[in-house]
Each structure stands twice: as structure tokens, then as C-alpha cells.
Amino acid sequence: MNVLGIETSCDETGIALYDNDKGVLAEALYSQIATHAEYGGVVPELASRDHIRKLSPLITQVLKDSGCTPVDIDGVAYTQGPGLVGALLTGAALARSLAWSWDVPALGVHHMEGHLLVPMLEDPAPEFPFISLLVSGGHTQLIQVDGLGKYQILGESVDDAAGEAFDKTAKLLGLDYPGGPALSALARQGNPERFTFPRPMTKRPGLDFSFSGLKTFALTTWQQHQDDNDREQLKADIAKAFEIAVVETLLFKCKRALKQTGLKRLVIAGGVSANQGLRDGLTRLQNELGIEVFSPRPARCTDNGIMIAYAGCLRLQRGESNDLNFQVRPRWSLENIN
Amino acid sequence: MKTLHRHIEDSEQMLALGQQLAQRANQGLLIYLYGDLGTGKTTFSRGFIQARGHQGKVKSPTYTLVEQYELSPAVYHFDLYRLADPEELDYLGLADYLTPPVIWLVEWPEQGGDFLPQPDLSLHISHQGTARDVRLQAQSDKGQKLLTELANAPST
């Protein structure tokens, strides 16, 4: 089955063709963030999240790259939610219309299900069941994945997502927003012994996270050392202490989730999974607990069309499809997926 | 009463201020929250939203721009931090969120410019060492009435 996937939940326009026999046939991605990063990391503009302008050329490109024509397509999957309502509607309306004109089924897919399942396309792929840590600018969640559509949120951030805490702390230290990666780079020059930041919510039971207080802790530390002669070193030392606190907290909760569930496979995805401190920590965890750690390639950690095509294909193969109506779900919990 | 100052020592007191305003918002209320990163705008909002009856988490809306709470009246918690241009508010379909009675809590309203309606109340939060100074400013009759009530209420 050959499925066209359309992802338009936020900043990225992602298109892909996935065939359950042949794998990923072609993909195309337009990212407003990447374009702006070349010009110094300007805040992505919603106004230019113009999926309408990008969708048609990207679909044409994917068809061309794959050597397919519309008659080769057996289904169309699109992101139904969660996300920005206008962005979702654009993709959904086009997907539904294309499927109608090509006389194939259409199916709305949950964005986070795409993120959870896309590691299955890697080699080696994790087998069900596994624990997934989704950690990005918008999400910090620990999820138990038992199979297609069988997801249980074990814990999540009660306030700021980890990536958001990185970006905002970077901003407090005078770096450009979003400055998470710059903060990590700065942390490499930092002295890990100088400051110790709290590890939020590790002293009480449960698997929830809270990162908002770390941001304020960083700010207070910064203000208390305003008389420092070496401001750059101060910044780096704060960045280091902050990064260690976030990474240690994430690892602590992963470990607790694995112990609590007795599972032996951990998947890590989302933009923050590129953080070197986190990667090193996961290697330690792997050795310490005798578990397997999986991570999709970086391009599939962030939003993309492949994950939608893949999740859509699995569900279309089960016989699921939408009727001629379509609706988007800007707020949609993963646990209300079926 | 047009302005009122509150000295806030810690996050518990910020939550309590949110609760006090929430108790007086049954008829709907538009509140704009001004203040730098880490001053406690989201903490205030958490106190407010949970006092309106929301049982769960109050996540930062920075990424999603708006979080909706199906309470009575409905509460919309906005964070316009990531807006680069006020015109982008059009993409959010703001008019859909304005059917009264409704409660708005808006963080970083300065990013929304003239595209936002006039609030009832604005809170200006600033650092005072590790404490915070909150200046509450009424911007409508409803806001003035609320501040008068708040000033006369027994302090907590």
C-alpha cells in the first residue's frame, strides 16, 4: 500500500510517500525555522507559515522524486491534530480533496502517534512494547507504547517543556531566541562544579516533569552574581548547571519509568534528543540497566511527512478511513486517540 | 480604583493572587499580563485557572499559543511570546474566543499590538530581588470595580 502523508500541524510543511513493501519512496520538507536560521535565528512567523503556498509544489516534487503518478497512490493520510487550527485545516482540506479526486481513502492521523511510531522505520527498530521519551520545544512526555493505538501517558511536563526551558533560559542569559542549541554549546565551556541546580520533582513519586522553576533559578543565580568580573564564564557556568539539571531529571524519570513498567526498551525522540549531554547519559543508562536505547535519525525527530504517511499506512491497512467530511482537532490527547 | 500594588514574596503568594482574581471573574474577564521571562506570569495563571475549577495541569502555552479550558465561563490562556507580527493573530481566529462570558489570560500582550481588544485589567509584574512587585491597573469599569473589591478584601 502506497500512502501519501501530509503534515501541517505547525511550522513545517512535510510531505512523504511511504509504501509498506518498499519503505519511504520520497519525502520533502519545508521548514520556516531552517530558512530563518540562516539569517540568524529569527522567530518563526506564523504569517509565513503559509502551508497553502508550499503544499502543492512539495507534493509535485515527491511524486516526481518517487517516479509515481496519482494512480499509484492507495491512500492519503494527514495530520488531524493536535496543532494550530489554521495550519491543520490547510493540510486536511487538501488531503481530503486529493483522496476524493483520486478515489482512494483518506485518514486523519494523530501527530504524536506519528512521532511515536516513526522509530519503527529505523534499523534496528524497537519491538513493542517500549517506553518513549518525547522531548522537544512543545512536549516532554513519557509514554508507554504497547502497539498501534495503544498508548499510555506515564508522565509529562506540568508547565514548560524541556526544550522551551532551554530556549527561555538562553534568552535570560542574553542569547537569541530560540537559543536551546546555543545554550548547550555555551555549557561546554562551563564548570560543572560551580553551581548545583535543583532536580525538579525527583523527590516525590510519579513521572511528571516541571522545568519552569529551573528558568527562574537560572535567573536568580545570574542576578546574584552580577559583580562577577568574568561574565562570559558566569554565563557558561549557569548554562552548564542548567543543562545538567535538565538532563539528570530526564534520565531519572526514564529510569523510574523503566523500573516501574519492567520494560527494557527506551525510545527517545524530539528535538532535544540531539543534546549531547542527554545522549551520553542514555549510554550510561543503557550500560547500567542493561536496556536497549533507540533513537530515530535527527531529521525524523522533528516534524516530517514520513511519520504521518507511516502511521496512516498502518491504520489504512487495518481498514480505517474517514468519510467525505473532515474535521481537525487542535487539542487532542493521545489517550483519546481511538 | 484604578491601580493597586501587591508585593509578592514567592510563588505561593503569586498563586494566591491568581486565586483572588479568579474568585471575582464569574461574569467573564480579560486580563493582560506584562513582565519579563521568569517573573511568574504562568504561575499567576495556574493559580487563577485552578481556582476556576480546573483539576489538571496548567501547561505553558508558549508553544501552542493558546490553551483552552472548558470551564464556566470558558478560560483561554494565551502566550503571544512567539508572535513576530501582530497580524499573525488572525491565524488564531481570535473572534471565536470572544463570545461572552469568557475569560482571557494573555501573556506577552505587547506582541499582539492593536489586534487585541481592550482588557479589563492589566498586571505589570517586575522583579524586586527574589520578590515581585505587581501593579494591577484597571482598564474598564468592570476592572475598576474588581480592584476596589480586592483592595477592601481581607489580605491573605
Short mmCIF file of C-alpha atoms in Angstrom, two decimals:
data_model
loop_
_atom_site.label_atom_id
_atom_site.label_comp_id
_atom_site.label_asym_id
_atom_site.label_seq_id
_atom_site.Cartn_x
_atom_site.Cartn_y
_atom_site.Cartn_z
CA MET A 1 0.00 0.00 0.00
CA ASN A 2 1.37 3.35 -1.11
CA VAL A 3 0.33 6.25 1.14
CA LEU A 4 0.81 9.98 0.73
CA GLY A 5 1.39 11.69 4.09
CA ILE A 6 0.73 15.38 4.72
CA GLU A 7 1.94 17.10 7.88
CA THR A 8 0.94 20.72 8.56
CA SER A 9 0.44 20.98 12.31
CA CYS A 10 2.82 23.84 13.00
CA ASP A 11 5.97 25.35 11.44
CA GLU A 12 6.82 22.59 8.97
CA THR A 13 5.14 21.51 5.76
CA GLY A 14 6.05 17.82 5.44
CA ILE A 15 5.12 15.55 2.53
CA ALA A 16 6.13 11.92 2.03
CA LEU A 17 5.24 8.77 0.14
CA TYR A 18 5.52 5.55 2.10
CA ASP A 19 4.95 2.07 0.72
CA ASN A 20 4.61 -0.78 3.18
CA ASP A 21 6.66 -3.07 0.90
CA LYS A 22 9.25 -0.65 -0.40
CA GLY A 23 9.59 1.77 2.50
CA VAL A 24 9.98 5.54 2.13
CA LEU A 25 9.75 6.37 -1.58
CA ALA A 26 10.28 10.12 -1.34
CA GLU A 27 9.96 12.97 1.09
CA ALA A 28 10.02 16.74 1.05
CA LEU A 29 10.04 19.24 3.88
CA TYR A 30 9.70 22.96 4.01
CA SER A 31 10.72 24.46 7.31
CA GLN A 32 10.26 28.11 8.11
CA ILE A 33 12.65 27.70 11.04
CA ALA A 34 15.52 26.42 8.91
CA THR A 35 15.10 29.28 6.45
CA HIS A 36 15.21 31.81 9.22
CA ALA A 37 18.12 30.15 11.00
CA GLU A 38 20.32 31.07 8.03
CA TYR A 39 19.56 34.68 8.83
CA GLY A 40 20.44 34.39 12.49
CA GLY A 41 17.53 32.52 14.02
CA VAL A 42 14.59 34.85 13.64
CA VAL A 43 11.44 33.80 15.46
CA PRO A 44 9.33 31.78 13.02
CA GLU A 45 6.48 33.87 11.73
CA LEU A 46 3.03 32.44 11.82
CA ALA A 47 2.08 34.69 8.94
CA SER A 48 4.59 32.98 6.70
CA ARG A 49 3.62 29.51 7.84
CA ASP A 50 1.96 29.52 4.54
CA HIS A 51 1.28 25.88 4.00
CA ILE A 52 -1.05 26.73 1.13
CA ARG A 53 1.83 28.02 -0.96
CA LYS A 54 4.07 25.08 -0.15
CA LEU A 55 1.78 22.06 -0.27
CA SER A 56 1.17 21.76 -3.97
CA PRO A 57 4.80 22.17 -5.13
CA LEU A 58 6.02 19.76 -2.44
CA ILE A 59 3.51 17.09 -3.46
CA THR A 60 4.51 17.51 -7.09
CA GLN A 61 8.16 17.16 -6.06
CA VAL A 62 7.53 14.00 -4.03
CA LEU A 63 5.63 12.40 -6.92
CA LYS A 64 8.44 13.29 -9.29
CA ASP A 65 11.21 12.07 -6.96
CA SER A 66 9.44 8.76 -6.38
CA GLY A 67 8.59 8.23 -10.03
CA CYS A 68 4.94 7.78 -9.04
CA THR A 69 1.80 9.25 -10.54
CA PRO A 70 -1.52 9.73 -8.73
CA VAL A 71 -2.79 6.33 -9.93
CA ASP A 72 -0.03 4.67 -7.87
CA ILE A 73 -1.35 6.14 -4.62
CA ASP A 74 -3.61 3.96 -2.48
CA GLY A 75 -4.44 6.37 0.32
CA VAL A 76 -3.86 9.85 1.76
CA ALA A 77 -3.03 10.47 5.42
CA TYR A 78 -2.96 13.90 7.03
CA THR A 79 -2.33 15.34 10.47
CA GLN A 80 -5.69 15.79 12.13
CA GLY A 81 -4.26 17.28 15.36
CA PRO A 82 -3.07 18.49 17.73
CA GLY A 83 -1.70 21.74 16.35
CA LEU A 84 -2.64 25.19 15.13
CA VAL A 85 -6.15 25.14 13.75
CA GLY A 86 -5.46 27.12 10.56
CA ALA A 87 -2.40 25.07 9.73
CA LEU A 88 -4.23 21.79 10.32
CA LEU A 89 -7.21 22.83 8.19
CA THR A 90 -4.99 23.59 5.21
CA GLY A 91 -3.47 20.11 5.13
CA ALA A 92 -6.71 18.34 5.97
CA ALA A 93 -8.73 20.10 3.25
CA LEU A 94 -6.17 19.35 0.59
CA ALA A 95 -5.70 15.74 1.69
CA ARG A 96 -9.44 15.09 1.73
CA SER A 97 -9.88 16.69 -1.70
CA LEU A 98 -6.99 14.80 -3.28
CA ALA A 99 -8.23 11.48 -1.90
CA TRP A 100 -11.69 12.21 -3.27
CA SER A 101 -10.44 13.11 -6.71
CA TRP A 102 -8.10 10.09 -6.81
CA ASP A 103 -10.87 7.86 -5.43
CA VAL A 104 -8.78 6.49 -2.56
CA PRO A 105 -9.41 6.52 1.22
CA ALA A 106 -8.32 9.44 3.40
CA LEU A 107 -7.41 9.25 7.07
CA GLY A 108 -6.65 11.83 9.75
CA VAL A 109 -3.68 10.88 11.93
CA HIS A 110 -2.66 11.99 15.42
CA HIS A 111 0.56 14.00 15.18
CA MET A 112 2.09 12.43 18.28
CA GLU A 113 1.29 8.93 17.07
CA GLY A 114 3.47 9.76 14.08
CA HIS A 115 6.33 10.70 16.41
CA LEU A 116 5.85 7.55 18.48
CA LEU A 117 5.83 5.13 15.56
CA VAL A 118 8.42 6.60 13.19
CA PRO A 119 11.37 4.97 15.07
CA MET A 120 9.96 1.65 13.79
CA LEU A 121 11.30 2.60 10.36
CA GLU A 122 14.90 2.57 11.64
CA ASP A 123 17.19 -0.42 11.60
CA PRO A 124 17.26 -1.81 14.22
CA ALA A 125 13.67 -0.97 15.07
CA PRO A 126 12.32 -1.29 18.60
CA GLU A 127 9.75 -4.01 19.18
CA PHE A 128 6.56 -3.35 21.13
CA PRO A 129 6.22 -2.69 23.99
CA PHE A 130 8.59 0.20 24.70
CA ILE A 131 8.85 3.42 26.65
CA SER A 132 9.15 6.58 24.59
CA LEU A 133 10.57 9.86 25.85
CA LEU A 134 9.31 12.64 23.59
CA VAL A 135 11.26 15.75 24.38
CA SER A 136 11.03 18.90 22.28
CA GLY A 137 10.14 22.59 22.41
CA GLY A 138 6.47 21.75 22.76
CA HIS A 139 6.45 18.40 24.54
CA THR A 140 8.03 16.49 27.37
CA GLN A 141 6.22 13.19 27.78
CA LEU A 142 6.99 9.65 28.86
CA ILE A 143 4.69 7.27 27.04
CA GLN A 144 4.27 3.53 27.18
CA VAL A 145 3.71 2.19 23.67
CA ASP A 146 2.16 -1.29 23.61
CA GLY A 147 1.16 -1.34 19.95
CA LEU A 148 -0.61 0.64 17.26
CA GLY A 149 -3.09 2.92 19.02
CA LYS A 150 -2.15 1.57 22.46
CA TYR A 151 -0.53 4.46 24.26
CA GLN A 152 -0.42 5.37 27.89
CA ILE A 153 0.99 8.69 29.04
CA LEU A 154 3.07 7.81 32.10
CA GLY A 155 4.21 11.34 32.81
CA GLU A 156 4.52 14.77 31.24
CA SER A 157 5.58 18.30 31.99
CA VAL A 158 3.19 20.17 34.24
CA ASP A 159 4.43 23.51 32.92
CA ASP A 160 7.28 24.27 30.46
CA ALA A 161 8.52 21.60 28.05
CA ALA A 162 12.25 20.82 28.35
CA GLY A 163 13.08 22.45 25.02
CA GLU A 164 11.09 25.52 25.99
CA ALA A 165 13.04 25.77 29.26
CA PHE A 166 16.29 25.63 27.25
CA ASP A 167 15.09 28.36 24.88
CA LYS A 168 13.86 30.65 27.64
CA THR A 169 16.91 30.22 29.86
CA ALA A 170 19.07 31.01 26.84
CA LYS A 171 17.05 34.19 26.37
CA LEU A 172 17.54 35.15 30.05
CA LEU A 173 21.29 34.83 29.53
CA GLY A 174 21.11 37.13 26.53
CA LEU A 175 21.21 34.54 23.73
CA ASP A 176 18.85 34.82 20.75
CA TYR A 177 15.51 33.02 20.93
CA PRO A 178 15.15 30.09 20.32
CA GLY A 179 18.59 29.53 21.84
CA GLY A 180 18.49 25.99 23.21
CA PRO A 181 21.30 24.70 20.99
CA ALA A 182 23.39 27.83 21.67
CA LEU A 183 22.90 27.29 25.40
CA SER A 184 24.20 23.72 25.06
CA ALA A 185 27.22 24.97 23.15
CA LEU A 186 27.90 27.53 25.86
CA ALA A 187 27.55 24.86 28.55
CA ARG A 188 30.58 23.04 27.12
CA GLN A 189 32.77 25.90 28.44
CA GLY A 190 31.08 25.79 31.85
CA ASN A 191 32.40 24.49 35.14
CA PRO A 192 30.08 21.68 36.28
CA GLU A 193 31.22 22.07 39.92
CA ARG A 194 30.35 25.73 40.42
CA PHE A 195 26.54 25.73 40.70
CA THR A 196 24.11 22.98 41.55
CA PHE A 197 20.58 23.48 40.29
CA PRO A 198 17.61 21.57 41.73
CA ARG A 199 16.30 18.40 40.07
CA PRO A 200 12.60 19.31 39.93
CA MET A 201 10.07 16.70 41.05
CA THR A 202 12.59 13.90 41.58
CA LYS A 203 11.98 13.73 45.31
CA ARG A 204 8.31 12.86 45.01
CA PRO A 205 6.80 9.82 43.36
CA GLY A 206 5.45 9.89 39.83
CA LEU A 207 6.74 10.55 36.34
CA ASP A 208 5.72 14.16 35.74
CA PHE A 209 8.24 16.88 34.96
CA SER A 210 8.43 20.56 35.84
CA PHE A 211 11.01 22.80 34.21
CA SER A 212 9.59 26.27 34.77
CA GLY A 213 11.35 26.70 38.14
CA LEU A 214 14.79 25.98 36.65
CA LYS A 215 14.43 29.02 34.43
CA THR A 216 13.76 31.20 37.46
CA PHE A 217 16.62 29.53 39.36
CA ALA A 218 18.96 30.40 36.49
CA LEU A 219 17.74 34.00 36.55
CA THR A 220 18.21 34.32 40.31
CA THR A 221 21.73 32.85 40.10
CA TRP A 222 22.53 35.29 37.29
CA GLN A 223 21.30 38.26 39.36
CA GLN A 224 23.15 37.16 42.50
CA HIS A 225 26.48 37.14 40.66
CA GLN A 226 26.17 40.44 38.84
CA ASP A 227 29.51 41.60 40.29
CA ASP A 228 31.46 38.78 38.64
CA ASN A 229 34.35 40.04 36.55
CA ASP A 230 34.17 37.23 34.02
CA ARG A 231 30.60 37.49 32.77
CA GLU A 232 31.12 35.02 29.95
CA GLN A 233 32.38 32.37 32.35
CA LEU A 234 29.43 33.05 34.66
CA LYS A 235 27.05 32.53 31.76
CA ALA A 236 28.75 29.30 30.77
CA ASP A 237 28.71 28.02 34.36
CA ILE A 238 24.98 28.73 34.68
CA ALA A 239 24.32 27.10 31.29
CA LYS A 240 26.25 24.04 32.43
CA ALA A 241 24.41 23.73 35.75
CA PHE A 242 21.09 24.19 33.97
CA GLU A 243 21.82 21.59 31.32
CA ILE A 244 22.99 19.04 33.87
CA ALA A 245 19.82 19.59 35.91
CA VAL A 246 17.53 19.08 32.90
CA VAL A 247 19.42 16.03 31.61
CA GLU A 248 19.69 14.38 35.03
CA THR A 249 15.97 14.95 35.64
CA LEU A 250 15.04 13.42 32.28
CA LEU A 251 17.29 10.41 32.90
CA PHE A 252 15.98 9.99 36.44
CA LYS A 253 12.40 9.80 35.19
CA CYS A 254 13.29 7.46 32.29
CA LYS A 255 14.93 5.13 34.76
CA ARG A 256 11.92 5.27 37.06
CA ALA A 257 9.55 4.59 34.14
CA LEU A 258 11.59 1.56 33.05
CA LYS A 259 11.69 0.19 36.58
CA GLN A 260 8.00 0.85 37.17
CA THR A 261 6.89 -0.89 33.98
CA GLY A 262 9.61 -3.54 33.84
CA LEU A 263 10.18 -2.68 30.18
CA LYS A 264 13.65 -2.94 28.64
CA ARG A 265 13.38 -0.75 25.56
CA LEU A 266 13.59 3.04 25.57
CA VAL A 267 12.97 5.22 22.52
CA ILE A 268 13.98 8.86 22.60
CA ALA A 269 12.65 11.35 20.10
CA GLY A 270 12.05 15.08 19.69
CA GLY A 271 14.41 17.97 19.02
CA VAL A 272 16.07 17.87 22.46
CA SER A 273 17.21 14.28 21.83
CA ALA A 274 20.08 15.78 19.82
CA ASN A 275 21.55 17.15 23.09
CA GLN A 276 24.95 15.54 23.64
CA GLY A 277 24.66 15.51 27.43
CA LEU A 278 21.42 13.57 27.13
CA ARG A 279 22.93 11.15 24.60
CA ASP A 280 25.90 10.48 26.90
CA GLY A 281 23.56 9.96 29.84
CA LEU A 282 21.48 7.49 27.86
CA THR A 283 24.58 5.48 27.03
CA ARG A 284 25.35 5.29 30.75
CA LEU A 285 21.77 4.24 31.43
CA GLN A 286 21.97 1.57 28.75
CA ASN A 287 25.04 0.02 30.40
CA GLU A 288 23.78 0.43 33.93
CA LEU A 289 20.33 -1.09 33.40
CA GLY A 290 21.06 -3.48 30.55
CA ILE A 291 18.38 -1.91 28.38
CA GLU A 292 18.21 -1.05 24.70
CA VAL A 293 18.02 2.61 23.66
CA PHE A 294 16.70 3.62 20.24
CA SER A 295 16.54 6.98 18.56
CA PRO A 296 15.35 7.89 15.09
CA ARG A 297 17.75 9.84 12.88
CA PRO A 298 17.66 13.58 13.74
CA ALA A 299 15.60 14.57 10.67
CA ARG A 300 12.82 12.26 11.87
CA CYS A 301 12.94 13.56 15.45
CA THR A 302 11.36 16.81 14.34
CA ASP A 303 8.11 17.21 12.40
CA ASN A 304 8.05 15.47 9.00
CA GLY A 305 5.70 13.89 6.46
CA ILE A 306 7.12 10.37 6.76
CA MET A 307 5.72 9.81 10.23
CA ILE A 308 2.23 10.73 9.02
CA ALA A 309 2.46 8.57 5.90
CA TYR A 310 3.71 5.64 8.00
CA ALA A 311 1.16 5.89 10.84
CA GLY A 312 -1.57 6.49 8.23
CA CYS A 313 -0.49 3.44 6.24
CA LEU A 314 -0.66 1.17 9.32
CA ARG A 315 -4.17 2.35 10.09
CA LEU A 316 -5.43 2.35 6.48
CA GLN A 317 -4.21 -1.26 6.23
CA ARG A 318 -6.42 -2.05 9.21
CA GLY A 319 -9.32 -0.78 7.12
CA GLU A 320 -9.75 2.57 8.85
CA SER A 321 -10.72 5.63 6.83
CA ASN A 322 -12.72 8.85 7.14
CA ASP A 323 -15.89 9.64 5.25
CA LEU A 324 -16.12 12.66 2.96
CA ASN A 325 -16.29 15.02 5.92
CA PHE A 326 -13.15 16.07 7.66
CA GLN A 327 -12.52 17.70 10.97
CA VAL A 328 -9.35 18.82 12.68
CA ARG A 329 -8.66 18.52 16.41
CA PRO A 330 -6.32 21.30 17.61
CA ARG A 331 -6.47 19.93 21.19
CA TRP A 332 -6.37 16.18 21.11
CA SER A 333 -4.96 13.98 23.83
CA LEU A 334 -3.03 10.95 22.68
CA GLU A 335 -5.06 8.90 25.11
CA ASN A 336 -8.31 9.73 23.31
CA ILE A 337 -6.95 8.53 20.02
CA ASN A 338 -9.35 5.74 19.15
CA MET B 1 -9.99 52.27 41.99
CA LYS B 2 -7.61 52.39 39.05
CA THR B 3 -4.37 50.95 40.32
CA LEU B 4 -3.32 48.68 43.12
CA HIS B 5 0.09 47.37 44.12
CA ARG B 6 0.81 43.98 45.59
CA HIS B 7 4.14 42.82 46.96
CA ILE B 8 4.64 39.14 46.19
CA GLU B 9 7.27 37.22 48.13
CA ASP B 10 7.17 33.82 46.47
CA SER B 11 5.29 31.58 44.05
CA GLU B 12 2.74 30.64 46.73
CA GLN B 13 1.70 34.27 47.01
CA MET B 14 1.57 34.59 43.21
CA LEU B 15 -0.75 31.58 43.05
CA ALA B 16 -2.88 33.18 45.80
CA LEU B 17 -3.19 36.42 43.82
CA GLY B 18 -4.39 34.39 40.85
CA GLN B 19 -6.96 32.71 43.08
CA GLN B 20 -8.23 36.04 44.44
CA LEU B 21 -8.86 37.39 40.96
CA ALA B 22 -10.37 34.12 39.77
CA GLN B 23 -12.97 34.28 42.54
CA ARG B 24 -14.18 37.60 41.11
CA ALA B 25 -14.34 36.57 37.45
CA ASN B 26 -17.69 34.78 37.26
CA GLN B 27 -19.03 37.25 34.68
CA GLY B 28 -16.00 36.95 32.43
CA LEU B 29 -12.78 38.96 32.48
CA LEU B 30 -9.93 39.95 30.18
CA ILE B 31 -6.56 40.12 31.93
CA TYR B 32 -3.27 41.03 30.26
CA LEU B 33 -0.04 40.00 31.96
CA TYR B 34 3.11 42.06 31.41
CA GLY B 35 6.54 41.10 32.77
CA ASP B 36 9.89 39.62 31.79
CA LEU B 37 10.66 35.93 31.50
CA GLY B 38 10.59 34.24 34.88
CA THR B 39 8.52 36.88 36.70
CA GLY B 40 5.64 34.47 37.37
CA LYS B 41 3.00 35.16 34.69
CA THR B 42 2.34 31.47 34.18
CA THR B 43 2.38 30.87 37.94
CA PHE B 44 -0.29 33.54 38.34
CA SER B 45 -2.28 31.91 35.54
CA ARG B 46 -2.00 28.49 37.17
CA GLY B 47 -3.41 29.85 40.45
CA PHE B 48 -6.19 31.56 38.53
CA ILE B 49 -7.18 28.65 36.28
CA GLN B 50 -7.11 26.04 39.03
CA ALA B 51 -9.22 28.30 41.24
CA ARG B 52 -11.78 28.43 38.41
CA GLY B 53 -12.19 24.68 38.86
CA HIS B 54 -9.61 23.15 36.53
CA GLN B 55 -8.28 19.99 38.15
CA GLY B 56 -5.30 19.15 35.95
CA LYS B 57 -2.08 20.76 34.81
CA VAL B 58 -1.72 24.29 33.54
CA LYS B 59 0.93 23.95 30.88
CA SER B 60 2.80 26.85 29.39
CA PRO B 61 1.02 27.95 26.19
CA THR B 62 4.24 29.31 24.67
CA TYR B 63 4.38 26.60 22.04
CA THR B 64 0.68 26.22 21.27
CA LEU B 65 -0.03 30.00 21.63
CA VAL B 66 -3.34 29.27 23.34
CA GLU B 67 -4.60 26.68 25.80
CA GLN B 68 -8.33 26.34 26.24
CA TYR B 69 -10.08 25.30 29.45
CA GLU B 70 -13.69 24.21 29.21
CA LEU B 71 -14.90 25.80 32.41
CA SER B 72 -17.78 28.12 33.10
CA PRO B 73 -17.12 30.64 31.73
CA ALA B 74 -14.53 29.24 29.31
CA VAL B 75 -10.93 30.25 30.00
CA TYR B 76 -8.40 30.93 27.25
CA HIS B 77 -4.77 31.18 28.29
CA PHE B 78 -2.70 32.87 25.60
CA ASP B 79 1.04 33.32 25.28
CA LEU B 80 1.97 35.60 22.39
CA TYR B 81 5.72 35.35 23.02
CA ARG B 82 6.40 33.62 19.71
CA LEU B 83 4.44 36.06 17.59
CA ALA B 84 6.67 38.08 15.32
CA ASP B 85 3.91 40.21 13.87
CA PRO B 86 0.55 41.12 15.48
CA GLU B 87 -1.18 40.30 12.19
CA GLU B 88 -0.42 36.66 12.88
CA LEU B 89 -3.18 36.78 15.47
CA ASP B 90 -5.58 36.46 12.56
CA TYR B 91 -4.37 32.89 12.19
CA LEU B 92 -5.61 32.12 15.67
CA GLY B 93 -9.19 33.12 14.89
CA LEU B 94 -9.40 35.37 17.94
CA ALA B 95 -13.03 36.36 17.33
CA ASP B 96 -14.07 32.76 18.04
CA TYR B 97 -12.69 33.12 21.54
CA LEU B 98 -14.54 36.31 22.42
CA THR B 99 -18.16 35.20 22.83
CA PRO B 100 -19.15 36.42 26.31
CA PRO B 101 -18.96 35.46 29.06
CA VAL B 102 -15.35 34.46 28.60
CA ILE B 103 -12.09 34.74 30.50
CA TRP B 104 -8.82 35.60 28.80
CA LEU B 105 -5.40 35.50 30.39
CA VAL B 106 -2.87 36.89 27.92
CA GLU B 107 0.89 36.66 28.45
CA TRP B 108 3.06 38.96 26.30
CA PRO B 109 0.09 41.05 25.08
CA GLU B 110 2.54 43.65 23.77
CA GLN B 111 3.25 41.21 20.92
CA GLY B 112 -0.39 41.45 19.86
CA GLY B 113 -0.49 45.24 19.39
CA ASP B 114 -3.76 46.74 18.22
CA PHE B 115 -5.15 43.38 17.20
CA LEU B 116 -6.15 42.65 20.78
CA PRO B 117 -9.28 44.04 22.42
CA GLN B 118 -9.12 46.38 25.41
CA PRO B 119 -8.68 44.33 28.63
CA ASP B 120 -10.49 44.82 31.93
CA LEU B 121 -7.30 44.58 33.88
CA SER B 122 -3.58 44.56 33.20
CA LEU B 123 -0.95 43.21 35.58
CA HIS B 124 2.59 44.57 35.36
CA ILE B 125 4.99 42.26 37.15
CA SER B 126 8.57 43.25 37.90
CA HIS B 127 11.49 41.84 39.85
CA GLN B 128 12.37 43.14 43.30
CA GLY B 129 15.32 40.94 44.14
CA THR B 130 13.79 37.49 44.52
CA ALA B 131 10.38 39.04 45.27
CA ARG B 132 7.98 40.59 42.76
CA ASP B 133 6.08 43.83 42.54
CA VAL B 134 2.69 43.55 40.86
CA ARG B 135 0.92 46.67 39.66
CA LEU B 136 -2.71 45.97 38.85
CA GLN B 137 -4.25 48.50 36.54
CA ALA B 138 -7.97 48.73 35.77
CA GLN B 139 -8.86 49.46 32.15
CA SER B 140 -12.64 49.16 32.26
CA ASP B 141 -15.49 49.77 34.71
CA LYS B 142 -15.50 46.08 35.48
CA GLY B 143 -11.78 46.20 36.17
CA GLN B 144 -12.17 49.20 38.49
CA LYS B 145 -14.94 47.52 40.44
CA LEU B 146 -12.84 44.41 40.80
CA LEU B 147 -9.82 46.33 42.10
CA THR B 148 -11.97 48.13 44.65
CA GLU B 149 -13.25 44.78 45.89
CA LEU B 150 -9.75 43.39 46.00
CA ALA B 151 -8.43 46.39 47.95
CA ASN B 152 -11.22 46.05 50.53
CA ALA B 153 -10.90 42.30 50.86
CA PRO B 154 -9.09 40.99 53.93
CA SER B 155 -5.48 40.34 52.96
CA THR B 156 -4.30 36.75 52.87
#
